[in-house]
């Protein structure tokens, strides 16, 4: 429970854990549930308790089956992130534990992702001691089994495949059959294997004739629909493969047409090396022809614009006249859905389209309920980050849009979080126009989510609370329950917010009986 948290934080109780008499207590099943809760997380973060794990007496505790479920939760993530505990994983005593079948299940959860993401733990996977384990025949069967397959779906193993030592493993004939199996095909749909194809060592694998038939098979076609293959086409080494005449007929095939509907091909058109392919005179007539015009009007090609892959296409000056023509104008409601996808993001970033939002004709569009869901997606996030669109929020015309209840859920998503972190949007909150928005009860639940927590941790937003305009907001009874939650607790621990409570204006707020 949270009541025991302060006890472990005190320096007086820390030496108690160093005593060997308390070690058997952790082996008792009664104390095991204590570690399952997230309340004890700060305990292991302290530098005083870190040496306790280095003791060889605690090593057998991790080998027991009772403590294994403790690592499955996401509460232990910060423990492995600390630089002090990293050398513990490098110890040779812990290596045999990973070979145990009971610990294999621990890697299935997404909680261990930050562990492998850290730069300190990356060398552990690249070490020569662990490499032979993947080369052995024992591990090969594990990759074929359904138990280890989900491990590659996560983004945690990305640095592992980036190492040059593991690259030869894919060149062996033993792993080739794995990619042909239907079980491993799903692995390529995730974004975890993206860095694998970025390496220059694996590029020649695609040039070989052995992999060519794999792309022709119907089973691998859905793989291109995912966003995992994006970095593959970004590399300069693979660009000539797309220019080859052998792949041209494949794009004309009806089976590959569906591939463009997904957002996976976004980086393909974004790269400067592939841009000339779309701008080339050979492809331009295809868009200008009457045959393509009907395709844009049809429902089949409309989803293509929802993805961000076609961004560089519209940036080119050759395609710009297409939108100016009257032929594409009558597309109407069918094209409205295109703005929901992340594909047209860079289109609005250009200085040519910026004046469109400044006009009074487009202002009513944001007030309509049809365009409201567009801001929920992460695609429009970069638009607000640009300095060109920032002045739009300073105008009084867009201010009422945030007061509506339709846009309130937009701030709950994690996609808009980076917008508030930028220094460009900070002055907007200092203005008196946006202050009443936080006083409304509709926006109050937004602060309860953990997504907005980092916003208050930044030093840029701290001065906002010092102003007298925001002080009355905390006096309201609606915001009081927000401080009762554990999410906002770390905000008050920082030294940056301490001076705020020293002021006489905020002191009476904590003296209220409700708190």
CSV table of C-alpha atoms in Angstrom, one decimal:
chain,number,residue,atom,x,y,z
A,1,UNK,CA,0.0,0.0,0.0
A,2,UNK,CA,0.9,3.7,-0.4
A,3,UNK,CA,1.2,4.0,3.4
A,4,UNK,CA,4.5,2.2,3.5
A,5,UNK,CA,6.1,4.3,0.8
A,6,UNK,CA,7.5,6.9,3.2
A,7,UNK,CA,9.0,4.2,5.4
A,8,UNK,CA,11.3,2.9,2.8
A,9,UNK,CA,12.3,6.4,1.7
A,10,UNK,CA,13.8,7.2,5.1
A,11,UNK,CA,17.5,6.8,5.5
A,12,UNK,CA,17.0,5.1,8.9
A,13,UNK,CA,15.3,2.0,7.4
A,14,UNK,CA,17.8,1.5,4.6
A,15,UNK,CA,20.4,-0.3,6.7
A,16,UNK,CA,17.8,-2.8,7.8
A,17,UNK,CA,17.8,-4.3,4.3
A,18,UNK,CA,21.5,-4.7,4.4
A,19,UNK,CA,21.2,-7.1,7.3
A,20,UNK,CA,21.3,-10.7,6.3
A,21,UNK,CA,18.5,-11.5,8.8
A,22,UNK,CA,15.9,-9.8,6.7
A,23,UNK,CA,16.9,-11.6,3.5
A,24,UNK,CA,14.8,-14.6,4.2
A,25,UNK,CA,11.7,-12.4,4.7
A,26,UNK,CA,11.6,-11.7,0.9
A,27,UNK,CA,11.4,-15.4,0.3
A,28,UNK,CA,8.1,-15.5,2.2
A,29,UNK,CA,5.0,-15.5,0.0
A,30,UNK,CA,3.4,-12.9,2.2
A,31,UNK,CA,5.8,-10.1,1.3
A,32,UNK,CA,5.8,-11.0,-2.4
A,33,UNK,CA,2.6,-9.0,-3.2
A,34,UNK,CA,4.3,-5.9,-1.8
A,35,UNK,CA,6.5,-5.7,-4.8
A,36,UNK,CA,3.7,-6.1,-7.2
A,37,UNK,CA,2.3,-2.7,-6.5
A,38,UNK,CA,3.7,0.4,-8.1
A,39,UNK,CA,4.1,2.2,-4.8
A,40,UNK,CA,7.5,0.7,-4.1
A,41,UNK,CA,8.9,1.9,-7.3
A,42,UNK,CA,10.6,4.9,-5.8
A,43,UNK,CA,12.2,2.6,-3.3
A,44,UNK,CA,14.4,0.9,-5.8
A,45,UNK,CA,15.3,4.2,-7.5
A,46,UNK,CA,17.2,5.4,-4.5
A,47,UNK,CA,21.0,5.0,-4.6
A,48,UNK,CA,21.1,3.6,-1.1
A,49,UNK,CA,19.2,0.4,-1.9
A,50,UNK,CA,21.0,-0.2,-5.2
A,51,UNK,CA,23.9,-2.1,-3.6
A,52,UNK,CA,21.5,-4.5,-2.0
A,53,UNK,CA,20.9,-6.1,-5.4
A,54,UNK,CA,24.6,-6.6,-5.9
A,55,UNK,CA,24.7,-9.0,-3.0
A,56,UNK,CA,24.9,-12.6,-4.0
A,57,UNK,CA,22.4,-13.5,-1.3
A,58,UNK,CA,19.5,-12.0,-3.3
A,59,UNK,CA,20.3,-13.7,-6.5
A,60,UNK,CA,18.6,-17.0,-5.6
A,61,UNK,CA,15.4,-15.0,-5.0
A,62,UNK,CA,15.0,-14.1,-8.6
A,63,UNK,CA,15.3,-17.8,-9.5
A,64,UNK,CA,12.2,-18.7,-7.6
A,65,UNK,CA,9.0,-19.0,-9.6
A,66,UNK,CA,7.1,-16.9,-7.0
A,67,UNK,CA,9.0,-13.7,-7.9
A,68,UNK,CA,8.9,-14.2,-11.6
A,69,UNK,CA,5.5,-12.6,-12.1
A,70,UNK,CA,6.8,-9.4,-10.4
A,71,UNK,CA,8.9,-8.6,-13.5
A,72,UNK,CA,5.9,-8.9,-15.8
A,73,UNK,CA,4.4,-5.7,-14.5
A,74,UNK,CA,5.5,-2.3,-15.8
A,75,UNK,CA,6.3,-1.1,-12.3
A,76,UNK,CA,9.9,-2.4,-12.4
A,77,UNK,CA,10.8,-0.5,-15.6
A,78,UNK,CA,12.4,2.4,-13.7
A,79,UNK,CA,14.5,-0.1,-11.8
A,80,UNK,CA,16.4,-1.3,-14.8
A,81,UNK,CA,16.6,2.2,-16.3
A,82,UNK,CA,18.9,3.4,-13.5
A,83,UNK,CA,22.6,3.4,-14.4
A,84,UNK,CA,23.5,1.8,-11.0
A,85,UNK,CA,21.6,-1.4,-11.7
A,86,UNK,CA,22.9,-1.9,-15.2
A,87,UNK,CA,26.1,-3.6,-14.2
A,88,UNK,CA,24.0,-6.2,-12.3
A,89,UNK,CA,22.7,-7.5,-15.6
A,90,UNK,CA,26.2,-7.8,-17.0
A,91,UNK,CA,27.1,-10.2,-14.2
A,92,UNK,CA,27.7,-13.7,-15.3
A,93,UNK,CA,25.5,-15.0,-12.5
A,94,UNK,CA,22.3,-13.7,-14.1
A,95,UNK,CA,23.0,-15.1,-17.5
A,96,UNK,CA,21.8,-18.7,-16.7
A,97,UNK,CA,18.5,-17.2,-15.5
A,98,UNK,CA,17.6,-16.0,-18.9
A,99,UNK,CA,18.1,-19.5,-20.2
A,100,UNK,CA,15.4,-20.8,-17.8
A,101,UNK,CA,12.1,-21.4,-19.5
A,102,UNK,CA,10.2,-19.7,-16.7
A,103,UNK,CA,11.8,-16.4,-17.4
A,104,UNK,CA,11.1,-16.5,-21.1
A,105,UNK,CA,7.6,-15.4,-20.5
A,106,UNK,CA,8.9,-12.2,-19.0
A,107,UNK,CA,9.9,-11.0,-22.4
A,108,UNK,CA,6.5,-11.3,-23.8
A,109,UNK,CA,5.2,-8.3,-22.0
A,110,UNK,CA,5.8,-4.8,-23.3
A,111,UNK,CA,7.1,-3.7,-19.9
A,112,UNK,CA,10.6,-4.7,-20.8
A,113,UNK,CA,10.8,-2.5,-23.8
A,114,UNK,CA,12.5,0.5,-22.0
A,115,UNK,CA,15.0,-2.0,-20.7
A,116,UNK,CA,16.4,-2.8,-24.1
A,117,UNK,CA,15.9,0.7,-25.4
A,118,UNK,CA,18.4,2.2,-23.0
A,119,UNK,CA,21.8,2.7,-24.4
A,120,UNK,CA,23.4,1.2,-21.4
A,121,UNK,CA,21.8,-2.2,-21.8
A,122,UNK,CA,22.3,-2.3,-25.6
A,123,UNK,CA,25.9,-3.5,-25.3
A,124,UNK,CA,24.7,-6.5,-23.2
A,125,UNK,CA,22.9,-7.9,-26.2
A,126,UNK,CA,25.8,-7.1,-28.5
A,127,UNK,CA,28.3,-8.8,-26.3
A,128,UNK,CA,30.1,-11.8,-27.7
A,129,UNK,CA,28.9,-14.0,-24.8
A,130,UNK,CA,25.2,-13.8,-25.8
A,131,UNK,CA,25.8,-14.0,-29.5
A,132,UNK,CA,26.5,-17.8,-29.6
A,133,UNK,CA,23.1,-18.4,-27.9
A,134,UNK,CA,21.3,-17.1,-31.0
A,135,UNK,CA,23.6,-19.1,-33.3
A,136,UNK,CA,23.0,-22.3,-31.5
A,137,UNK,CA,20.4,-24.8,-32.8
A,138,UNK,CA,18.6,-24.5,-29.5
A,139,UNK,CA,17.7,-20.9,-30.1
A,140,UNK,CA,16.7,-21.5,-33.7
A,141,UNK,CA,13.8,-23.7,-32.6
A,142,UNK,CA,12.7,-21.0,-30.2
A,143,UNK,CA,12.3,-18.5,-33.0
A,144,UNK,CA,10.2,-21.0,-34.8
A,145,UNK,CA,8.0,-21.6,-31.8
A,146,UNK,CA,5.0,-19.4,-31.2
A,147,UNK,CA,6.2,-18.4,-27.7
A,148,UNK,CA,9.1,-16.2,-28.8
A,149,UNK,CA,7.5,-14.8,-31.9
A,150,UNK,CA,5.7,-12.0,-30.1
A,151,UNK,CA,9.1,-10.8,-28.8
A,152,UNK,CA,10.1,-9.4,-32.2
A,153,UNK,CA,6.9,-7.5,-32.5
A,154,UNK,CA,7.9,-5.1,-29.8
A,155,UNK,CA,10.4,-2.3,-30.4
A,156,UNK,CA,12.7,-3.4,-27.7
A,157,UNK,CA,14.8,-5.8,-29.8
A,158,UNK,CA,15.7,-3.2,-32.4
A,159,UNK,CA,19.2,-2.4,-31.1
A,160,UNK,CA,19.9,-6.2,-31.0
A,161,UNK,CA,19.5,-6.6,-34.8
A,162,UNK,CA,21.5,-3.4,-35.5
A,163,UNK,CA,24.7,-5.1,-34.3
A,164,UNK,CA,27.1,-6.3,-36.9
A,165,UNK,CA,27.6,-9.6,-35.0
A,166,UNK,CA,24.0,-10.8,-35.5
A,167,UNK,CA,23.8,-9.9,-39.2
A,168,UNK,CA,25.4,-13.2,-40.4
A,169,UNK,CA,22.7,-15.1,-38.6
A,170,UNK,CA,20.2,-14.0,-41.2
A,171,UNK,CA,22.5,-15.1,-44.0
A,172,UNK,CA,22.4,-18.7,-42.9
A,173,UNK,CA,20.1,-21.1,-44.5
A,174,UNK,CA,18.6,-22.1,-41.2
A,175,UNK,CA,16.8,-18.7,-40.8
A,176,UNK,CA,15.7,-18.4,-44.4
A,177,UNK,CA,13.0,-21.0,-43.9
A,178,UNK,CA,11.7,-19.0,-40.9
A,179,UNK,CA,10.8,-16.0,-43.0
A,180,UNK,CA,8.9,-18.3,-45.4
A,181,UNK,CA,6.8,-19.6,-42.5
A,182,UNK,CA,3.4,-18.0,-41.9
A,183,UNK,CA,4.1,-17.6,-38.2
A,184,UNK,CA,7.0,-15.2,-38.7
A,185,UNK,CA,5.4,-13.2,-41.5
A,186,UNK,CA,3.4,-11.3,-39.0
A,187,UNK,CA,6.6,-10.1,-37.4
A,188,UNK,CA,7.3,-7.8,-40.3
A,189,UNK,CA,4.1,-6.0,-39.7
A,190,UNK,CA,5.4,-4.5,-36.6
A,191,UNK,CA,7.8,-1.5,-36.4
A,192,UNK,CA,10.4,-3.4,-34.4
A,193,UNK,CA,12.4,-4.8,-37.3
A,194,UNK,CA,12.7,-1.5,-39.1
A,195,UNK,CA,16.3,-0.7,-38.1
A,196,UNK,CA,17.3,-4.2,-39.2
A,197,UNK,CA,16.7,-3.4,-42.9
A,198,UNK,CA,18.4,0.0,-42.5
A,199,UNK,CA,21.8,-1.6,-42.1
A,200,UNK,CA,24.0,-1.7,-45.2
A,201,UNK,CA,24.9,-5.3,-44.5
A,202,UNK,CA,21.4,-6.6,-45.1
A,203,UNK,CA,20.8,-4.6,-48.2
A,204,UNK,CA,22.5,-7.2,-50.5
A,205,UNK,CA,20.1,-9.8,-49.2
A,206,UNK,CA,17.2,-8.2,-51.1
A,207,UNK,CA,19.3,-8.1,-54.3
A,208,UNK,CA,19.7,-11.9,-54.2
A,209,UNK,CA,17.4,-14.0,-56.4
A,210,UNK,CA,16.4,-16.1,-53.4
A,211,UNK,CA,14.2,-13.3,-51.8
A,212,UNK,CA,12.6,-12.2,-55.0
A,213,UNK,CA,10.0,-14.9,-55.0
A,214,UNK,CA,9.0,-14.0,-51.5
A,215,UNK,CA,7.7,-10.6,-52.6
A,216,UNK,CA,5.8,-12.2,-55.4
A,217,UNK,CA,3.9,-14.4,-53.0
A,218,UNK,CA,0.5,-13.3,-51.9
A,219,UNK,CA,1.4,-14.0,-48.2
A,220,UNK,CA,4.0,-11.3,-48.1
A,221,UNK,CA,1.9,-8.7,-49.8
A,222,UNK,CA,0.1,-7.5,-46.7
A,223,UNK,CA,3.5,-6.9,-45.1
A,224,UNK,CA,3.9,-3.7,-47.1
A,225,UNK,CA,0.7,-2.3,-45.7
A,226,UNK,CA,2.3,-1.8,-42.4
A,227,UNK,CA,4.7,1.0,-41.4
A,228,UNK,CA,7.6,-1.3,-40.6
A,229,UNK,CA,9.1,-1.3,-44.1
A,230,UNK,CA,9.4,2.5,-44.2
A,231,UNK,CA,13.1,2.8,-43.3
A,232,UNK,CA,13.8,0.1,-45.9
A,233,UNK,CA,12.9,2.3,-48.8
A,234,UNK,CA,14.6,5.3,-47.2
A,235,UNK,CA,18.0,3.8,-47.6
A,236,UNK,CA,20.0,5.0,-50.6
A,237,UNK,CA,21.2,1.5,-51.4
A,238,UNK,CA,17.7,0.2,-52.0
A,239,UNK,CA,16.6,3.1,-54.2
A,240,UNK,CA,18.0,1.6,-57.4
A,241,UNK,CA,15.9,-1.5,-56.8
A,242,UNK,CA,12.7,0.6,-57.2
A,243,UNK,CA,14.1,2.1,-60.4
A,244,UNK,CA,14.7,-1.3,-61.9
A,245,UNK,CA,12.4,-2.2,-64.8
A,246,UNK,CA,11.6,-5.5,-63.2
A,247,UNK,CA,9.6,-3.9,-60.4
A,248,UNK,CA,7.6,-1.6,-62.7
A,249,UNK,CA,5.1,-4.2,-63.8
A,250,UNK,CA,4.4,-5.1,-60.2
A,251,UNK,CA,3.0,-1.7,-59.5
A,252,UNK,CA,0.6,-2.2,-62.3
A,253,UNK,CA,-0.6,-5.4,-60.8
A,254,UNK,CA,-4.0,-5.2,-59.1
A,255,UNK,CA,-2.6,-7.1,-56.1
A,256,UNK,CA,0.0,-4.4,-55.3
A,257,UNK,CA,-2.4,-1.5,-55.7
A,258,UNK,CA,-3.8,-2.2,-52.2
A,259,UNK,CA,-0.3,-1.7,-50.9
A,260,UNK,CA,-0.5,2.1,-51.5
A,261,UNK,CA,-3.6,2.3,-49.4
A,262,UNK,CA,-1.6,1.8,-46.2
A,263,UNK,CA,0.6,4.3,-44.6
A,264,UNK,CA,3.7,2.1,-44.9
A,265,UNK,CA,4.9,3.8,-48.1
A,266,UNK,CA,5.1,7.2,-46.6
A,267,UNK,CA,8.9,7.5,-46.2
A,268,UNK,CA,9.2,6.1,-49.7
A,269,UNK,CA,7.9,9.2,-51.3
A,270,UNK,CA,9.4,11.4,-48.7
A,271,UNK,CA,13.0,10.5,-49.5
A,272,UNK,CA,14.8,12.9,-51.8
A,273,UNK,CA,16.1,10.1,-53.8
A,274,UNK,CA,12.7,8.8,-54.8
A,275,UNK,CA,11.1,12.1,-55.3
A,276,UNK,CA,12.6,12.5,-58.8
A,277,UNK,CA,10.8,9.2,-59.7
A,278,UNK,CA,7.4,10.8,-59.1
A,279,UNK,CA,8.5,14.1,-60.7
A,280,UNK,CA,9.9,12.3,-63.7
A,281,UNK,CA,8.1,13.1,-67.0
A,282,UNK,CA,7.2,9.4,-67.4
A,283,UNK,CA,4.9,9.4,-64.4
A,284,UNK,CA,3.5,12.8,-64.6
A,285,UNK,CA,1.3,12.1,-67.6
A,286,UNK,CA,-0.4,9.4,-65.7
A,287,UNK,CA,-1.8,11.8,-63.2
A,288,UNK,CA,-2.7,14.4,-65.8
A,289,UNK,CA,-4.6,11.9,-68.0
A,290,UNK,CA,-8.3,11.6,-67.8
A,291,UNK,CA,-7.9,7.9,-66.7
A,292,UNK,CA,-6.3,9.0,-63.4
A,293,UNK,CA,-8.9,11.7,-62.8
A,294,UNK,CA,-11.7,9.2,-62.6
A,295,UNK,CA,-9.5,7.2,-60.2
A,296,UNK,CA,-9.3,10.1,-57.8
A,297,UNK,CA,-13.1,10.4,-57.9
A,298,UNK,CA,-13.6,6.7,-57.2
A,299,UNK,CA,-13.7,5.3,-53.7
A,300,UNK,CA,-10.8,2.9,-54.4
A,301,UNK,CA,-8.0,5.5,-54.7
A,302,UNK,CA,-9.4,7.9,-52.1
A,303,UNK,CA,-7.8,6.0,-49.2
A,304,UNK,CA,-4.4,6.4,-50.8
A,305,UNK,CA,-4.4,10.1,-49.9
A,306,UNK,CA,-5.1,9.2,-46.3
A,307,UNK,CA,-1.6,8.0,-45.8
A,308,UNK,CA,1.4,10.2,-45.5
A,309,UNK,CA,3.2,8.5,-48.3
A,310,UNK,CA,2.0,10.9,-51.0
A,311,UNK,CA,3.3,14.0,-49.2
A,312,UNK,CA,6.3,14.6,-51.5
A,313,UNK,CA,4.1,14.1,-54.5
A,314,UNK,CA,2.0,17.2,-53.7
A,315,UNK,CA,5.1,19.2,-52.8
A,316,UNK,CA,6.5,19.1,-56.3
A,317,UNK,CA,5.7,22.0,-58.4
A,318,UNK,CA,4.6,19.7,-61.3
A,319,UNK,CA,1.6,18.4,-59.5
A,320,UNK,CA,0.5,21.6,-57.9
A,321,UNK,CA,-1.4,22.7,-61.1
A,322,UNK,CA,-3.6,19.6,-60.7
A,323,UNK,CA,-5.3,21.1,-57.7
A,324,UNK,CA,-5.7,24.4,-59.3
A,325,UNK,CA,-7.7,22.9,-62.1
A,326,UNK,CA,-11.4,22.6,-62.0
A,327,UNK,CA,-11.3,18.9,-62.7
A,328,UNK,CA,-10.3,18.0,-59.1
A,329,UNK,CA,-12.4,20.6,-57.4
A,330,UNK,CA,-15.7,18.7,-57.6
A,331,UNK,CA,-14.4,15.8,-55.4
A,332,UNK,CA,-16.4,17.2,-52.5
A,333,UNK,CA,-17.2,15.2,-49.4
A,334,UNK,CA,-15.1,12.2,-50.5
A,335,UNK,CA,-11.8,14.2,-50.1
A,336,UNK,CA,-12.8,15.5,-46.7
A,337,UNK,CA,-11.8,12.2,-45.2
A,338,UNK,CA,-8.3,12.7,-46.6
A,339,UNK,CA,-7.5,15.3,-44.0
A,340,UNK,CA,-8.0,12.7,-41.3
A,341,UNK,CA,-4.9,10.8,-42.3
A,342,UNK,CA,-1.3,11.9,-41.7
A,343,UNK,CA,-0.4,12.0,-45.4
A,344,UNK,CA,-1.4,15.7,-46.1
A,345,UNK,CA,0.6,17.0,-43.1
A,346,UNK,CA,3.6,18.3,-45.0
A,347,UNK,CA,1.2,19.8,-47.5
A,348,UNK,CA,0.0,22.3,-45.0
A,349,UNK,CA,3.5,23.0,-43.8
A,350,UNK,CA,4.4,24.7,-47.1
A,351,UNK,CA,4.2,28.4,-47.2
A,352,UNK,CA,1.9,28.3,-50.3
A,353,UNK,CA,-1.0,26.7,-48.4
A,354,UNK,CA,-0.6,28.7,-45.2
A,355,UNK,CA,-2.6,31.7,-46.5
A,356,UNK,CA,-5.6,29.4,-47.0
A,357,UNK,CA,-6.1,29.1,-43.2
A,358,UNK,CA,-5.8,32.9,-42.8
A,359,UNK,CA,-8.8,33.4,-45.0
A,360,UNK,CA,-12.2,33.7,-43.5
A,361,UNK,CA,-13.6,31.1,-45.8
A,362,UNK,CA,-11.9,28.2,-44.0
A,363,UNK,CA,-12.6,29.4,-40.5
A,364,UNK,CA,-16.2,28.0,-40.4
A,365,UNK,CA,-14.8,24.6,-41.4
A,366,UNK,CA,-13.1,24.1,-38.1
A,367,UNK,CA,-16.3,25.0,-36.3
A,368,UNK,CA,-18.1,22.1,-38.0
A,369,UNK,CA,-18.3,18.7,-36.5
A,370,UNK,CA,-17.0,17.0,-39.6
A,371,UNK,CA,-13.4,18.4,-39.3
A,372,UNK,CA,-13.2,18.0,-35.5
A,373,UNK,CA,-12.0,14.3,-35.7
A,374,UNK,CA,-9.1,15.5,-37.9
A,375,UNK,CA,-7.3,17.0,-34.9
A,376,UNK,CA,-7.5,13.7,-33.0
A,377,UNK,CA,-5.0,12.0,-35.2
A,378,UNK,CA,-1.3,12.5,-34.8
A,379,UNK,CA,-0.9,13.6,-38.4
A,380,UNK,CA,-1.9,17.2,-37.8
A,381,UNK,CA,0.5,17.6,-34.8
A,382,UNK,CA,3.4,19.0,-36.8
A,383,UNK,CA,1.1,21.7,-38.2
A,384,UNK,CA,0.8,23.3,-34.8
A,385,UNK,CA,4.5,23.0,-34.3
A,386,UNK,CA,5.3,25.2,-37.3
A,387,UNK,CA,5.9,28.9,-36.6
A,388,UNK,CA,3.7,29.8,-39.5
A,389,UNK,CA,0.4,28.5,-38.0
A,390,UNK,CA,1.2,29.7,-34.5
A,391,UNK,CA,-0.2,33.2,-35.1
A,392,UNK,CA,-3.5,31.6,-36.0
A,393,UNK,CA,-4.2,30.7,-32.4
A,394,UNK,CA,-3.4,34.2,-31.2
A,395,UNK,CA,-6.4,35.5,-33.2
A,396,UNK,CA,-9.8,35.7,-31.6
A,397,UNK,CA,-11.4,33.7,-34.4
A,398,UNK,CA,-10.0,30.3,-33.3
A,399,UNK,CA,-10.3,30.8,-29.6
A,400,UNK,CA,-13.9,29.9,-29.4
A,401,UNK,CA,-13.1,26.5,-31.0
A,402,UNK,CA,-11.4,25.3,-27.9
A,403,UNK,CA,-14.3,26.2,-25.7
A,404,UNK,CA,-16.5,23.7,-27.5
A,405,UNK,CA,-16.9,20.3,-26.0
A,406,UNK,CA,-16.1,18.6,-29.3
A,407,UNK,CA,-12.4,19.5,-29.2
A,408,UNK,CA,-12.0,18.7,-25.5
A,409,UNK,CA,-11.1,15.0,-26.1
A,410,UNK,CA,-8.3,16.1,-28.4
A,411,UNK,CA,-6.2,17.2,-25.6
A,412,UNK,CA,-6.6,13.9,-23.8
A,413,UNK,CA,-4.6,12.1,-26.5
A,414,UNK,CA,-0.8,11.8,-26.2
A,415,UNK,CA,-0.5,13.2,-29.8
A,416,UNK,CA,-1.0,16.8,-28.8
A,417,UNK,CA,1.3,16.7,-25.8
A,418,UNK,CA,4.4,17.8,-27.6
A,419,UNK,CA,2.5,20.9,-28.8
A,420,UNK,CA,2.4,22.3,-25.3
A,421,UNK,CA,6.1,21.5,-24.7
A,422,UNK,CA,7.2,23.8,-27.4
A,423,UNK,CA,8.2,27.3,-26.5
A,424,UNK,CA,6.2,28.8,-29.3
A,425,UNK,CA,2.8,27.9,-27.8
A,426,UNK,CA,3.7,28.8,-24.3
A,427,UNK,CA,2.9,32.5,-24.7
A,428,UNK,CA,-0.6,31.5,-25.8
A,429,UNK,CA,-1.5,30.4,-22.3
A,430,UNK,CA,-0.2,33.6,-20.8
A,431,UNK,CA,-2.9,35.5,-22.7
A,432,UNK,CA,-6.2,36.3,-21.0
A,433,UNK,CA,-8.2,34.8,-23.8
A,434,UNK,CA,-7.3,31.2,-23.0
A,435,UNK,CA,-7.5,31.5,-19.3
A,436,UNK,CA,-11.2,31.0,-19.0
A,437,UNK,CA,-10.9,27.7,-20.9
A,438,UNK,CA,-9.2,26.1,-17.9
A,439,UNK,CA,-11.9,27.3,-15.6
A,440,UNK,CA,-14.5,25.3,-17.3
A,441,UNK,CA,-15.4,21.8,-15.9
A,442,UNK,CA,-15.0,20.2,-19.4
A,443,UNK,CA,-11.2,20.6,-19.4
A,444,UNK,CA,-10.7,19.6,-15.8
A,445,UNK,CA,-10.4,15.8,-16.5
A,446,UNK,CA,-7.6,16.5,-18.9
A,447,UNK,CA,-5.2,17.1,-16.1
A,448,UNK,CA,-6.1,13.8,-14.5
A,449,UNK,CA,-4.4,11.9,-17.2
A,450,UNK,CA,-0.7,11.1,-17.0
A,451,UNK,CA,-0.1,12.4,-20.5
A,452,UNK,CA,-0.2,16.1,-19.4
A,453,UNK,CA,2.0,15.5,-16.4
A,454,UNK,CA,5.3,16.2,-18.2
A,455,UNK,CA,3.9,19.6,-19.3
A,456,UNK,CA,4.0,20.8,-15.7
A,457,UNK,CA,7.5,19.5,-15.2
A,458,UNK,CA,9.0,21.7,-17.8
A,459,UNK,CA,10.5,25.0,-16.6
A,460,UNK,CA,8.8,26.9,-19.4
A,461,UNK,CA,5.2,26.4,-18.0
A,462,UNK,CA,6.2,27.0,-14.4
A,463,UNK,CA,5.9,30.8,-14.6
A,464,UNK,CA,2.3,30.4,-15.8
A,465,UNK,CA,1.3,29.3,-12.3
A,466,UNK,CA,2.9,32.2,-10.7
A,467,UNK,CA,0.6,34.6,-12.4
A,468,UNK,CA,-2.5,35.8,-10.6
A,469,UNK,CA,-4.8,34.8,-13.5
A,470,UNK,CA,-4.4,31.1,-12.9
A,471,UNK,CA,-4.5,31.2,-9.1
A,472,UNK,CA,-8.3,31.2,-8.9
A,473,UNK,CA,-8.4,28.0,-10.9
A,474,UNK,CA,-7.0,26.0,-8.0
A,475,UNK,CA,-9.5,27.5,-5.6
A,476,UNK,CA,-12.3,25.7,-7.4
A,477,UNK,CA,-13.6,22.4,-5.9
A,478,UNK,CA,-13.4,20.7,-9.3
A,479,UNK,CA,-9.6,20.8,-9.5
A,480,UNK,CA,-9.1,19.7,-5.9
A,481,UNK,CA,-9.5,16.0,-6.6
A,482,UNK,CA,-6.8,16.2,-9.2
A,483,UNK,CA,-4.2,16.7,-6.5
A,484,UNK,CA,-5.4,13.6,-4.7
A,485,UNK,CA,-4.3,11.4,-7.6
A,486,UNK,CA,-0.8,9.9,-7.6
A,487,UNK,CA,-0.1,11.2,-11.1
A,488,UNK,CA,0.5,14.8,-10.0
A,489,UNK,CA,2.6,13.8,-7.0
A,490,UNK,CA,6.0,14.0,-8.7
A,491,UNK,CA,5.2,17.5,-9.9
A,492,UNK,CA,5.4,18.8,-6.4
A,493,UNK,CA,8.6,17.0,-5.6
A,494,UNK,CA,10.6,19.0,-8.1
A,495,UNK,CA,12.5,22.0,-6.9
A,496,UNK,CA,11.1,24.1,-9.6
A,497,UNK,CA,7.5,24.2,-8.2
A,498,UNK,CA,8.6,24.6,-4.6
A,499,UNK,CA,8.8,28.5,-4.8
A,500,UNK,CA,5.2,28.5,-6.1
A,501,UNK,CA,3.9,27.2,-2.8
A,502,UNK,CA,6.0,29.7,-0.8
A,503,UNK,CA,3.9,32.5,-2.2
A,504,UNK,CA,1.1,33.8,0.0
A,505,UNK,CA,-1.4,33.5,-2.8
A,506,UNK,CA,-1.4,29.7,-3.0
A,507,UNK,CA,-1.0,29.0,0.7
A,508,UNK,CA,-4.7,29.5,1.6
A,509,UNK,CA,-5.6,27.0,-1.1
A,510,UNK,CA,-4.0,24.1,0.8
A,511,UNK,CA,-5.5,25.2,4.1
A,512,UNK,CA,-9.0,24.5,2.8
A,513,UNK,CA,-10.9,21.7,4.5
A,514,UNK,CA,-11.4,19.9,1.2
A,515,UNK,CA,-7.7,19.2,0.9
